[in-house]
Short mmCIF file of C-alpha atoms and ligand atoms in Angstrom, two decimals:
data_model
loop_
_atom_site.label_atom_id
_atom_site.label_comp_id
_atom_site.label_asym_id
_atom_site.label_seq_id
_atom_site.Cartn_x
_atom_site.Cartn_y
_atom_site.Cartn_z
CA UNK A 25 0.00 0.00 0.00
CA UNK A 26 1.30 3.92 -0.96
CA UNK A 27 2.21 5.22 2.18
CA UNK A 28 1.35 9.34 2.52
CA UNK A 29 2.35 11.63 4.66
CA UNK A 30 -0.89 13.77 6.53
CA UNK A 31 1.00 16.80 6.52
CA UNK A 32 2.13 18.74 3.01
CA UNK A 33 5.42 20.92 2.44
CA UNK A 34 3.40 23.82 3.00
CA UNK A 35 1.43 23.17 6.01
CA UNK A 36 5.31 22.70 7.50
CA UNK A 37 6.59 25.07 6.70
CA UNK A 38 4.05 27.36 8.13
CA UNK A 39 4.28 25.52 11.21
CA UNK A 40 8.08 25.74 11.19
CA UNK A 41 7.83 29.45 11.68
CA UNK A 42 6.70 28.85 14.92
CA UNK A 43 7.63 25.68 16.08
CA UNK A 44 10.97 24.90 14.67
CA UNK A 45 12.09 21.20 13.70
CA UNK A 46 12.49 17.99 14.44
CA UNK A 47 8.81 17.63 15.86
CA UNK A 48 6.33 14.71 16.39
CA UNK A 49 3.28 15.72 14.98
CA UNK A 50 0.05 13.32 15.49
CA UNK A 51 -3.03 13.34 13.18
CA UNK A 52 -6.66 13.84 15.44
CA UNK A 53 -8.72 12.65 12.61
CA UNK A 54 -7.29 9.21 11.96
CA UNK A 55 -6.89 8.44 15.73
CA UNK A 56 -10.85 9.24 16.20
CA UNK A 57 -11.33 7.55 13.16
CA UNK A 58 -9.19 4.43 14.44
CA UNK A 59 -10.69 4.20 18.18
CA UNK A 60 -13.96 4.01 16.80
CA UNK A 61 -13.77 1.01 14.51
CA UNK A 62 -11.76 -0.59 17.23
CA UNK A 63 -14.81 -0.03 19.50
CA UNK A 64 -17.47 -1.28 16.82
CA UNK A 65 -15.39 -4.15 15.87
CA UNK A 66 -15.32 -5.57 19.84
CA UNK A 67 -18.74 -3.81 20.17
CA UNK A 68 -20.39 -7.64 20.30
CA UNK A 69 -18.79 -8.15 23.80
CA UNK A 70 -21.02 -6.54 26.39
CA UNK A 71 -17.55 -5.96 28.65
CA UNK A 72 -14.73 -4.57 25.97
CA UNK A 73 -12.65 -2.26 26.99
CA UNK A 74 -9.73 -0.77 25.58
CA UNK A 75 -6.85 0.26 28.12
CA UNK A 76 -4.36 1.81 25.74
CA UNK A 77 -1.12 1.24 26.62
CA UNK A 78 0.32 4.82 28.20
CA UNK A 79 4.14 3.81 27.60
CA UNK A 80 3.34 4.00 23.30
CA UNK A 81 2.61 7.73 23.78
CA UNK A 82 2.30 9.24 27.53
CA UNK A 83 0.84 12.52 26.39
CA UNK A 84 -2.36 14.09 28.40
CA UNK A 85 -3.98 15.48 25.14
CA UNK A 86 -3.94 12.24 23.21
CA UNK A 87 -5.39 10.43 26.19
CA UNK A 88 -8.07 12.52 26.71
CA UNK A 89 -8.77 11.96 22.93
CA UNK A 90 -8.87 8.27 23.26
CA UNK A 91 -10.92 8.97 26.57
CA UNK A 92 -13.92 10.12 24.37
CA UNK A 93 -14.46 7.02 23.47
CA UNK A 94 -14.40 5.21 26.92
CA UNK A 95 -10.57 4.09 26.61
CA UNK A 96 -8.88 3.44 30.11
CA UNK A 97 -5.00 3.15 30.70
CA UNK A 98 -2.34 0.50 31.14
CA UNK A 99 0.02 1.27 32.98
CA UNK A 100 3.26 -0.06 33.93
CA UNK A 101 5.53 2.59 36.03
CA UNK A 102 4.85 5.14 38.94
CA UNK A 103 4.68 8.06 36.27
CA UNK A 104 2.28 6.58 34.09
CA UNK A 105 -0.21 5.87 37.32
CA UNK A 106 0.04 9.52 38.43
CA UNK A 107 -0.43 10.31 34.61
CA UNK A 108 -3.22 8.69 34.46
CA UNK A 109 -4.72 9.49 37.62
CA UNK A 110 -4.36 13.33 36.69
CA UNK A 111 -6.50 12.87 33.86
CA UNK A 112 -9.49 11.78 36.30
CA UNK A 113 -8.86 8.00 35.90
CA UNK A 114 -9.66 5.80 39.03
CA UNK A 115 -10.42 2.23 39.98
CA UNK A 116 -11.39 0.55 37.32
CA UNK A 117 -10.30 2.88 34.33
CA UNK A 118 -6.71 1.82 35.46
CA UNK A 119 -5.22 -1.57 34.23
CA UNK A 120 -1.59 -1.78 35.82
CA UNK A 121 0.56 -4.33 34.03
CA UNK A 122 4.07 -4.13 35.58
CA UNK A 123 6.55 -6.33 35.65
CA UNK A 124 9.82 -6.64 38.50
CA UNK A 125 7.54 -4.15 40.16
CA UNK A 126 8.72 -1.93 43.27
CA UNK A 127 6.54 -1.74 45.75
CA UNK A 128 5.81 1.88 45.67
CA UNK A 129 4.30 1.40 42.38
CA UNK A 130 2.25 -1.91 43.83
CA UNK A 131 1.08 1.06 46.78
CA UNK A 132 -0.31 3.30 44.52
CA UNK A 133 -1.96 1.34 41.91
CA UNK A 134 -3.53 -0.02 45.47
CA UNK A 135 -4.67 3.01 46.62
CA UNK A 136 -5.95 4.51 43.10
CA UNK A 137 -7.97 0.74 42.62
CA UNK A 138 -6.36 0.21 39.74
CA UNK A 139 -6.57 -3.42 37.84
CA UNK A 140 -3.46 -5.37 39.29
CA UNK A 141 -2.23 -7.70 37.13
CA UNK A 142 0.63 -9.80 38.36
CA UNK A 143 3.56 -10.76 36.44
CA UNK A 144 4.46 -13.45 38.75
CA UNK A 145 3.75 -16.00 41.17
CA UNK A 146 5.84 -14.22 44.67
CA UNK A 147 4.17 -11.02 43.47
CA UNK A 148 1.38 -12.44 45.34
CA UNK A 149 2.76 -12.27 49.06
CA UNK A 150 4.53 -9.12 47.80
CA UNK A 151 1.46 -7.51 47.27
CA UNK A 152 -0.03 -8.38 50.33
CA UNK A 153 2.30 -7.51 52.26
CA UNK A 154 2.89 -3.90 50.50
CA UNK A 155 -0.93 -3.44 50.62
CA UNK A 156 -1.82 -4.77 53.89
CA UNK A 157 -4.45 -7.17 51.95
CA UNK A 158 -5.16 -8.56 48.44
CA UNK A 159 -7.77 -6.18 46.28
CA UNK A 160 -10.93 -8.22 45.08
CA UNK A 161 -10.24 -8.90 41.93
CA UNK A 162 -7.11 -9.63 40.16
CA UNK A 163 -5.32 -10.52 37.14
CA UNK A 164 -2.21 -12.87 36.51
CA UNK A 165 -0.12 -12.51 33.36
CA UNK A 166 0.24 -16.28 31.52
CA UNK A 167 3.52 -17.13 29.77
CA UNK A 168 2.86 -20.24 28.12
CA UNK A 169 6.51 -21.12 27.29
CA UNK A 170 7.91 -22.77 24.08
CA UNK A 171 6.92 -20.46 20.56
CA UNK A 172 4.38 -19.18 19.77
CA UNK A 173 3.50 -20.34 16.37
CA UNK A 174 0.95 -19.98 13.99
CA UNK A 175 0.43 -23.05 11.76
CA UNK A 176 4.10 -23.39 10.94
CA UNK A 177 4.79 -19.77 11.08
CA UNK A 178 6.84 -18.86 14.51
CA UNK A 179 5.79 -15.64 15.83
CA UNK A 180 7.58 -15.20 18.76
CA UNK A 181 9.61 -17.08 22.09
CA UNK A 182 7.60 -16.42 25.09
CA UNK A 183 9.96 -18.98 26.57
CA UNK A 184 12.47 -16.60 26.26
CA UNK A 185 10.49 -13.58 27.65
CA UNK A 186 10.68 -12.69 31.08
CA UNK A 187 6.92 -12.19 31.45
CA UNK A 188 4.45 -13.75 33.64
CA UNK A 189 3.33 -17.42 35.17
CA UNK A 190 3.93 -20.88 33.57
CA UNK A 191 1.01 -23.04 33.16
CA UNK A 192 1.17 -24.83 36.67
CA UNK A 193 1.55 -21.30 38.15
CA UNK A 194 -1.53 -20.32 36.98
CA UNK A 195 -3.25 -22.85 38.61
CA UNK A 196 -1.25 -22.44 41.89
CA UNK A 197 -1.60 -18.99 41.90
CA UNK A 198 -5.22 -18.78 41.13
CA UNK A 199 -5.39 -21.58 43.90
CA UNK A 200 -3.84 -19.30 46.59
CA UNK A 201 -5.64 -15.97 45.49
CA UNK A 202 -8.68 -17.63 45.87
CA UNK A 203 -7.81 -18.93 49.50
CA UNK A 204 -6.79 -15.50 50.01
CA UNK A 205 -10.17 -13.93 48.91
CA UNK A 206 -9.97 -12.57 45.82
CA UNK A 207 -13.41 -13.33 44.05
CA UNK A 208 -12.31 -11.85 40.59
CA UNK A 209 -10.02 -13.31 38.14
CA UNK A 210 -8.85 -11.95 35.07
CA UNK A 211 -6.09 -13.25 32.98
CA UNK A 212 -3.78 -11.80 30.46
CA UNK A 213 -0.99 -12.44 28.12
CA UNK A 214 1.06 -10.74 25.68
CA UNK A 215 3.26 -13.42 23.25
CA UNK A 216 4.17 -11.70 19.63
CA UNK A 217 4.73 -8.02 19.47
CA UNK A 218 3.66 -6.03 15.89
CA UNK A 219 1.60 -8.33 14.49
CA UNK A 220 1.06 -7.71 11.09
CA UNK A 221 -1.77 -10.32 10.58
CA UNK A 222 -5.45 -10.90 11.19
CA UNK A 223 -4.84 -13.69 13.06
CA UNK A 224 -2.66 -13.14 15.87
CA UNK A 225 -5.43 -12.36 18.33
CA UNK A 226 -8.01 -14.95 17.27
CA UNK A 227 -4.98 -17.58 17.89
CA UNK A 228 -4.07 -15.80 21.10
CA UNK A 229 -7.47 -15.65 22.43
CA UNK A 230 -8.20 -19.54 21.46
CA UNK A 231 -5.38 -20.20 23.73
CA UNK A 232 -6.63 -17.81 27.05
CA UNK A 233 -10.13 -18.99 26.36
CA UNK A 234 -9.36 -22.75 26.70
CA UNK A 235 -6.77 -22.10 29.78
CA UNK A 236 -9.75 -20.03 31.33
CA UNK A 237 -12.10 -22.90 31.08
CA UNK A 238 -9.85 -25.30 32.30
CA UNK A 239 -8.57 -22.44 35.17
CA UNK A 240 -12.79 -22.05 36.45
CA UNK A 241 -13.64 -25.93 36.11
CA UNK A 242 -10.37 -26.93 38.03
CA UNK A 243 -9.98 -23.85 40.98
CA UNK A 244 -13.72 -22.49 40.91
CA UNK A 245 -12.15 -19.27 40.22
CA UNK A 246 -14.83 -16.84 38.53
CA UNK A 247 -13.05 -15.40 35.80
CA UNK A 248 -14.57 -11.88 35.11
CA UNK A 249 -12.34 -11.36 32.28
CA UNK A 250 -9.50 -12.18 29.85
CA UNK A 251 -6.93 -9.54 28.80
CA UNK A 252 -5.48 -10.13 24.97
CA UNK A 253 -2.85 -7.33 25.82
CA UNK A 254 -1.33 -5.31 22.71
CA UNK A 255 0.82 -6.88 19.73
CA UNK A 256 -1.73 -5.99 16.69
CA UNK A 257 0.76 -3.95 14.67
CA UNK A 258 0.76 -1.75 12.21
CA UNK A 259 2.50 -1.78 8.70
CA UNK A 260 5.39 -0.01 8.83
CA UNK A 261 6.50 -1.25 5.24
CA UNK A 262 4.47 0.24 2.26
CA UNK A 263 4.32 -3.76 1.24
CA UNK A 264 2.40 -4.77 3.92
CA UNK A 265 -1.16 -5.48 4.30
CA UNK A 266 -2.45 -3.71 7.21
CA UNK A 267 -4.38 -5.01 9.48
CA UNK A 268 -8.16 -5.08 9.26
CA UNK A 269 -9.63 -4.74 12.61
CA UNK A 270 -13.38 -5.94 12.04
CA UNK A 271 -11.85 -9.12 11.05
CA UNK A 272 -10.00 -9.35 14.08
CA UNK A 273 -12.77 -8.65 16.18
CA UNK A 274 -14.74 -11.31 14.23
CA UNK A 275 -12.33 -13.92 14.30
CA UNK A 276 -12.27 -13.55 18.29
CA UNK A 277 -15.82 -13.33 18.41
CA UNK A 278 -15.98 -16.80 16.82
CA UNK A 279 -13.72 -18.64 18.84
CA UNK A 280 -15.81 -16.62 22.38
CA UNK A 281 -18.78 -18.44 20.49
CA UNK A 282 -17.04 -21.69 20.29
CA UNK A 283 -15.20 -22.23 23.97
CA UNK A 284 -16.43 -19.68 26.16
CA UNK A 285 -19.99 -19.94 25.61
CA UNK A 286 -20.28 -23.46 25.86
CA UNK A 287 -18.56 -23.88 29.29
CA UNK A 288 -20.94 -21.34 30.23
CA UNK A 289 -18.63 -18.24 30.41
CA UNK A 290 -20.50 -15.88 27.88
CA UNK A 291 -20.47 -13.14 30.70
CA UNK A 292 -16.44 -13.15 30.37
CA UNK A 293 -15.43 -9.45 29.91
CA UNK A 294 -12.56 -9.09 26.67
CA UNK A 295 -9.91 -6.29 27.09
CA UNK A 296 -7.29 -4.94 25.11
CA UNK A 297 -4.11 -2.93 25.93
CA UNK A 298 -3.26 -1.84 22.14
CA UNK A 299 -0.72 0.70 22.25
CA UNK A 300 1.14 0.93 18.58
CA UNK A 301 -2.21 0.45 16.68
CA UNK A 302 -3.90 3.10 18.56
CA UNK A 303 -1.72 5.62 17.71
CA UNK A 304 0.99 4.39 15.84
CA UNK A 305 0.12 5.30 12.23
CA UNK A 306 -0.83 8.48 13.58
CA UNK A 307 2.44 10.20 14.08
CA UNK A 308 5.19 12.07 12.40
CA UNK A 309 8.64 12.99 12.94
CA UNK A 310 9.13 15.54 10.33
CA UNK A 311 13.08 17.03 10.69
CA UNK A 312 14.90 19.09 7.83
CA UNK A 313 18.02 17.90 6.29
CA UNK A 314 21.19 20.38 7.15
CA UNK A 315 23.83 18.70 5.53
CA UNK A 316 24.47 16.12 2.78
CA UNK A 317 27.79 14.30 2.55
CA UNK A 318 29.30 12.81 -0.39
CA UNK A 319 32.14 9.65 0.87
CA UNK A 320 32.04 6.37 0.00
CA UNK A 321 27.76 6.22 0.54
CA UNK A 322 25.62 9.48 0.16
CA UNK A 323 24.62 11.06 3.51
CA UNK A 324 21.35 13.41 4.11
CA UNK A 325 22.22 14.88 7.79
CA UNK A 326 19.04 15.78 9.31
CA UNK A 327 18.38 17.96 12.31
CA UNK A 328 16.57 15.29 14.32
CA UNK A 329 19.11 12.56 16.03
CA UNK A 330 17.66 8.96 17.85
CA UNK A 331 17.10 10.45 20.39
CA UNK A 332 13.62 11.58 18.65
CA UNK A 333 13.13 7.88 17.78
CA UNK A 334 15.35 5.17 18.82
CA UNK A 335 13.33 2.16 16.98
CA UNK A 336 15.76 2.17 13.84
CA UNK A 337 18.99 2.31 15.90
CA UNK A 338 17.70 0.31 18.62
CA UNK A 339 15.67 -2.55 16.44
CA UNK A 340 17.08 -1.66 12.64
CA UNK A 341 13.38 -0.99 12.62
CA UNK A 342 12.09 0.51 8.81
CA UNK A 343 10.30 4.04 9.21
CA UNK A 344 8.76 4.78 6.06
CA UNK A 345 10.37 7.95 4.47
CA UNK A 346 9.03 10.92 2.87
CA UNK A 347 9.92 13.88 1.63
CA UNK A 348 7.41 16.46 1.81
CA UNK A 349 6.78 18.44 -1.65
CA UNK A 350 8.61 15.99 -3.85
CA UNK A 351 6.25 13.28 -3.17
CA UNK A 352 5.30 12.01 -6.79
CA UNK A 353 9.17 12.29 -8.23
CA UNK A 354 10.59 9.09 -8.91
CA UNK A 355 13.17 7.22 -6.04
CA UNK A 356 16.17 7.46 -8.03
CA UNK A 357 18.83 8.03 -5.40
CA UNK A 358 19.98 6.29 -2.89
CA UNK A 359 20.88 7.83 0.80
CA UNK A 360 21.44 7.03 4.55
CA UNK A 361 19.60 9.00 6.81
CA UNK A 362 21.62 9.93 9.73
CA UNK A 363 21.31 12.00 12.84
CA UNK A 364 24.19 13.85 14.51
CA UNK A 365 24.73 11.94 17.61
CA UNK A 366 28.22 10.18 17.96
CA UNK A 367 27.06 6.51 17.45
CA UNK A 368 26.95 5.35 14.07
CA UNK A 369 23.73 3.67 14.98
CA UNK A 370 22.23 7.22 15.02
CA UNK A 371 20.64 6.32 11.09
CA UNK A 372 17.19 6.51 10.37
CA UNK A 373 17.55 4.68 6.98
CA UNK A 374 20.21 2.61 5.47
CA UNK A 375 20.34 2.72 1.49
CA UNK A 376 16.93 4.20 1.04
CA UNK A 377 15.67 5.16 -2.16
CA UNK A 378 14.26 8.52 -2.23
CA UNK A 379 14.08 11.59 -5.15
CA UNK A 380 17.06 13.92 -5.03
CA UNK A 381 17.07 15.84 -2.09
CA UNK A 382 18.28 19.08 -1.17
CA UNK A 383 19.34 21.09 1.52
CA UNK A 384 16.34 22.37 3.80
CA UNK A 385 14.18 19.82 1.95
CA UNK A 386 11.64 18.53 5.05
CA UNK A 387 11.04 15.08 5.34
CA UNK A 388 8.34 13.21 7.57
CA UNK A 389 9.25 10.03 8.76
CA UNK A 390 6.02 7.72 9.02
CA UNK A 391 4.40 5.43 12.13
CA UNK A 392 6.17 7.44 14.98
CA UNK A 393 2.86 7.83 16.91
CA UNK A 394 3.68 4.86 19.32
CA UNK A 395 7.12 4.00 20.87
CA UNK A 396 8.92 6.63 18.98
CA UNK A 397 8.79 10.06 21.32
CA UNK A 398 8.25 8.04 24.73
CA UNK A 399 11.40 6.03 23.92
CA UNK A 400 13.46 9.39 23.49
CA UNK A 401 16.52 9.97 25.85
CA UNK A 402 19.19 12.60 26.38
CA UNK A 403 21.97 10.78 25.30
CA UNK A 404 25.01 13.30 23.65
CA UNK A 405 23.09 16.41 25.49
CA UNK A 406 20.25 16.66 22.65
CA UNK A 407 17.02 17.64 23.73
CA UNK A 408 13.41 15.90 23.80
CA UNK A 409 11.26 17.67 21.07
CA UNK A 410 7.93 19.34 20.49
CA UNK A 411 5.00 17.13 19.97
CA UNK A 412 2.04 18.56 18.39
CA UNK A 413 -1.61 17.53 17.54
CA UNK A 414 -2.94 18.45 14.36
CA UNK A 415 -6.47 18.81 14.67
CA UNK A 416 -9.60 18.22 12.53
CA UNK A 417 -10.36 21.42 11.73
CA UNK A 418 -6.65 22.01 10.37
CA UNK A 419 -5.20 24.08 13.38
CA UNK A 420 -2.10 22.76 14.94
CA UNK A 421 -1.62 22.98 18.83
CA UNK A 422 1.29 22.24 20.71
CA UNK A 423 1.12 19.38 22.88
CA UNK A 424 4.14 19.45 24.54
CA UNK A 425 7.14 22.04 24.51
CA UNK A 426 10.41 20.99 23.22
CA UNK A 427 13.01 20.14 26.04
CA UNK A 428 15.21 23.37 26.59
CA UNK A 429 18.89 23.35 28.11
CA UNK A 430 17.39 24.57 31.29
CA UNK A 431 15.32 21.31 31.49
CA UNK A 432 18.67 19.54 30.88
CA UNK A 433 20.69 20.87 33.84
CA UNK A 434 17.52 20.79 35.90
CA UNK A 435 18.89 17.87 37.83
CA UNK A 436 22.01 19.00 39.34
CA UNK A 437 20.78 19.88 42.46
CA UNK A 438 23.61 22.03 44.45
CA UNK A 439 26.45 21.93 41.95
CA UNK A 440 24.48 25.51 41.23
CA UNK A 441 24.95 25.34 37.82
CA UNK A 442 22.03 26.63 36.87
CA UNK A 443 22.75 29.77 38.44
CA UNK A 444 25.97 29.74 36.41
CA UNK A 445 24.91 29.15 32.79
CA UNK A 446 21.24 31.32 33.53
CA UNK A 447 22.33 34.31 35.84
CA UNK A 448 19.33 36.08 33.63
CA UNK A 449 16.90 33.17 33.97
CA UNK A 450 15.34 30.72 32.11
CA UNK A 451 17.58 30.40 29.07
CA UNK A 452 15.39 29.61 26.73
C1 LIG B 507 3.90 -2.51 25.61
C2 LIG B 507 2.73 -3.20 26.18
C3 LIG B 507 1.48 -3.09 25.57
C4 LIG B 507 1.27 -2.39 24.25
O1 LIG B 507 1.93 -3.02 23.23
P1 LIG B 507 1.72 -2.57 21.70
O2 LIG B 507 2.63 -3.44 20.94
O3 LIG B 507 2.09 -1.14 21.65
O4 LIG B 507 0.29 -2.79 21.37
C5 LIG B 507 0.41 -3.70 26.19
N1 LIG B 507 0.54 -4.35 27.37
C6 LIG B 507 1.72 -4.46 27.98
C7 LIG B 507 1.80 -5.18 29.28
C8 LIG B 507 2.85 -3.91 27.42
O5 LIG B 507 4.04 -4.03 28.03
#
């Protein structure tokens, strides 16, 4: 499929003026249009909810978006729960799936009601000890083990993964938390990440429905509801077929019909915790090119660095390229796309065909609307950047300021730095 950019050359460059690049921009009109097929496509399970998965994109604006539509939040971090909490979430609009968890975090997902869901078996006495007593209901996180395979395609290694309770854990644990009084059980797992295919949840959801059956008939646990987690992807590659999400919602629907409803569990509440296909597709980081080299490859230096999006360095993840104004001229040459940090990872394409590009040319660089900000860092000095909504109606607002150095050398407490290098102020 043609991959296009949702913002022109022009539109940039009038935002430019004011907000300079690199920036994440994020497109209002196909997240609403996104949440709401999600919602429709689940819509035949009286208990669907969607928590989206904070960590993808942690921003208050885009939240509150998905919030319209009755989204809650996963959450997996201290930060994240006061996040969310600050946007007027509580008890049950909070689903906390942590992992190696301290117990502060445990304390306040306590005190807020959030969802618990365990990642593992001693999390159970840890919890009860760090809250006194065990919350009603609760969720524990399933690692099955092995590969997770579909037909004869392997999708992933959960055996690998550090996640969550074997098999015979489950049962234990469910066992215990029952003695213990909880009177809700939910269970979750998350075994392939980016799933590019229709049937990576109807496969995933065969396997929680039939451990839930067997989890009930064997403990007497009432499970209240199963958690299929995130991993539907998005298509980062123009060749690939994205992913149609009434057909996933129908192919999970089928197998409910087939092994829940039978065994009498038709009430059983579905969740998801999609994070990438929420917003994923959604997102922009549009950064000029400053420089262009000419050694033994051709280099386009651009003004944003991985630090604005670490997935290429950090996975050799492909981020579909454009460049903004030159969109129908033919690929004819070939360039790297590198940042200016001092790690020759810092490249946000290797050999990529694109038109001849010049100096101050803009280019957006597609699907940075989940894990591409939030996984920013400082590293080399460099600076978060903006991130900014464009809205239906056209208008662009900023959603978050760009990182200044004053937000750099905010930590040094009583070196009095900042005193130093600002004797004026703010030095912005
Ligand atoms: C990261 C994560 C998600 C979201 O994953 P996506 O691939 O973005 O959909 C959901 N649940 C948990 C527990 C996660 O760690």
């Amino acid at each position: 499929m043609e991959k296009r950019a949702f913002v022109t050359k022009e539109l940039v460059e009038k935002i430019a003026q004011k907000y300079p690049t690199p920036f994440h921009i994020y497109d209002e009109k196909g997240i609403r249009e996104n949440v709401k097929a999600l919602k429709e496509a689940f819509s035949w399970n009286k208990g669907y909810r969607e928590f989206f998965a904070v960590k993808a994109t942690p921003n208050p604006f885009l939240i509150s978006i998905l919030r319209e539509y009755g989204c809650g939040c996963d959450c997996s971090s201290l930060t994240e729960l006061m996040l969310s909490s600050a946007l007027g979430m509580e008890g049950g609009d909070i689903m906390f799936s942590s992992n190696d968890t301290p117990p502060e975090e445990f304390a306040l997902a306590g005190r807020l009601g959030a969802t618990i869901n365990l990642d593992d078996i001693t999390h159970i006495d840890f919890l009860e000890k760090t809250l006194g007593r065990l919350p009603k209901t609760l969720s524990c996180r399933f690692n099955p083990g092995g590969c997770f395979a579909m037909g004869t395609r392997i999708m992933d290694h959960p055996g690998d993964a550090k996640y969550g309770f074997t098999r015979e854990q489950m049962f234990e644990g469910f066992r215990l938390l029952k003695e213990r009084g909880v009177e809700n059980f939910g269970i979750h797992a998350f075994l392939a990440s980016n799933t590019v295919t229709n049937g990576y949840y109807p496969e995933l959801a065969r396997q929680l429905f039939e451990l839930a059956v067997e989890l009930q008939r064997e403990t007497g646990a009432r499970i209240a509801f199963v958690n299929l987690s995130g991993g539907i992807g998005i298509p980062y590659r123009p060749d690939q077929e994205p992913n149609d999400i009434r057909a996933i919602g129908e192919g999970v629907r089928r197998v409910y019909e087939e092994i829940l409803v039978p065994a009498g569990m038709g009430d059983v509440a579905l969740y998801t915790e999609l994070g990438r296909f929420m917003t994923g597709p959604y997102g922009h980081l549009v950064t000029r090119v400053i420089h262009q080299k000419h050694i033994y490859k051709e280099y386009l230096g651009v003004d944003a660095c991985a630090v604005n999006l670490m997935r290429p360095a950090m996975y050799g993840a492909y981020h579909h390229i454009t460049v903004l104004g030159k969109e129908n001229r033919v690929c004819d040459h070939k360039y790297d796309v590198v940042g200016s940090l001092c790690e020759n990872n810092d490249k946000f394409a290797i050999d990529r065909m694109l038109p001849q590009v010049e100096i101050g040319d803009y280019i957006a660089i597609h699907d940075t609307g989940a894990h591409g900000f939030s996984m920013g860092y400082n590293y080399n000095g460099k600076l978060r950047s903006a991130e900014l909504l464009l809205r239906e109606d056209g208008s662009v607002e900023l959603i978050r300021r760009r990182e200044t150095p004053r937000d750099y050398f905010a930590t040094f407490d009583g070196f009095g730095i900042y005193d130093r290098l600002f004797p004026e102020g703010d030095g912005r």
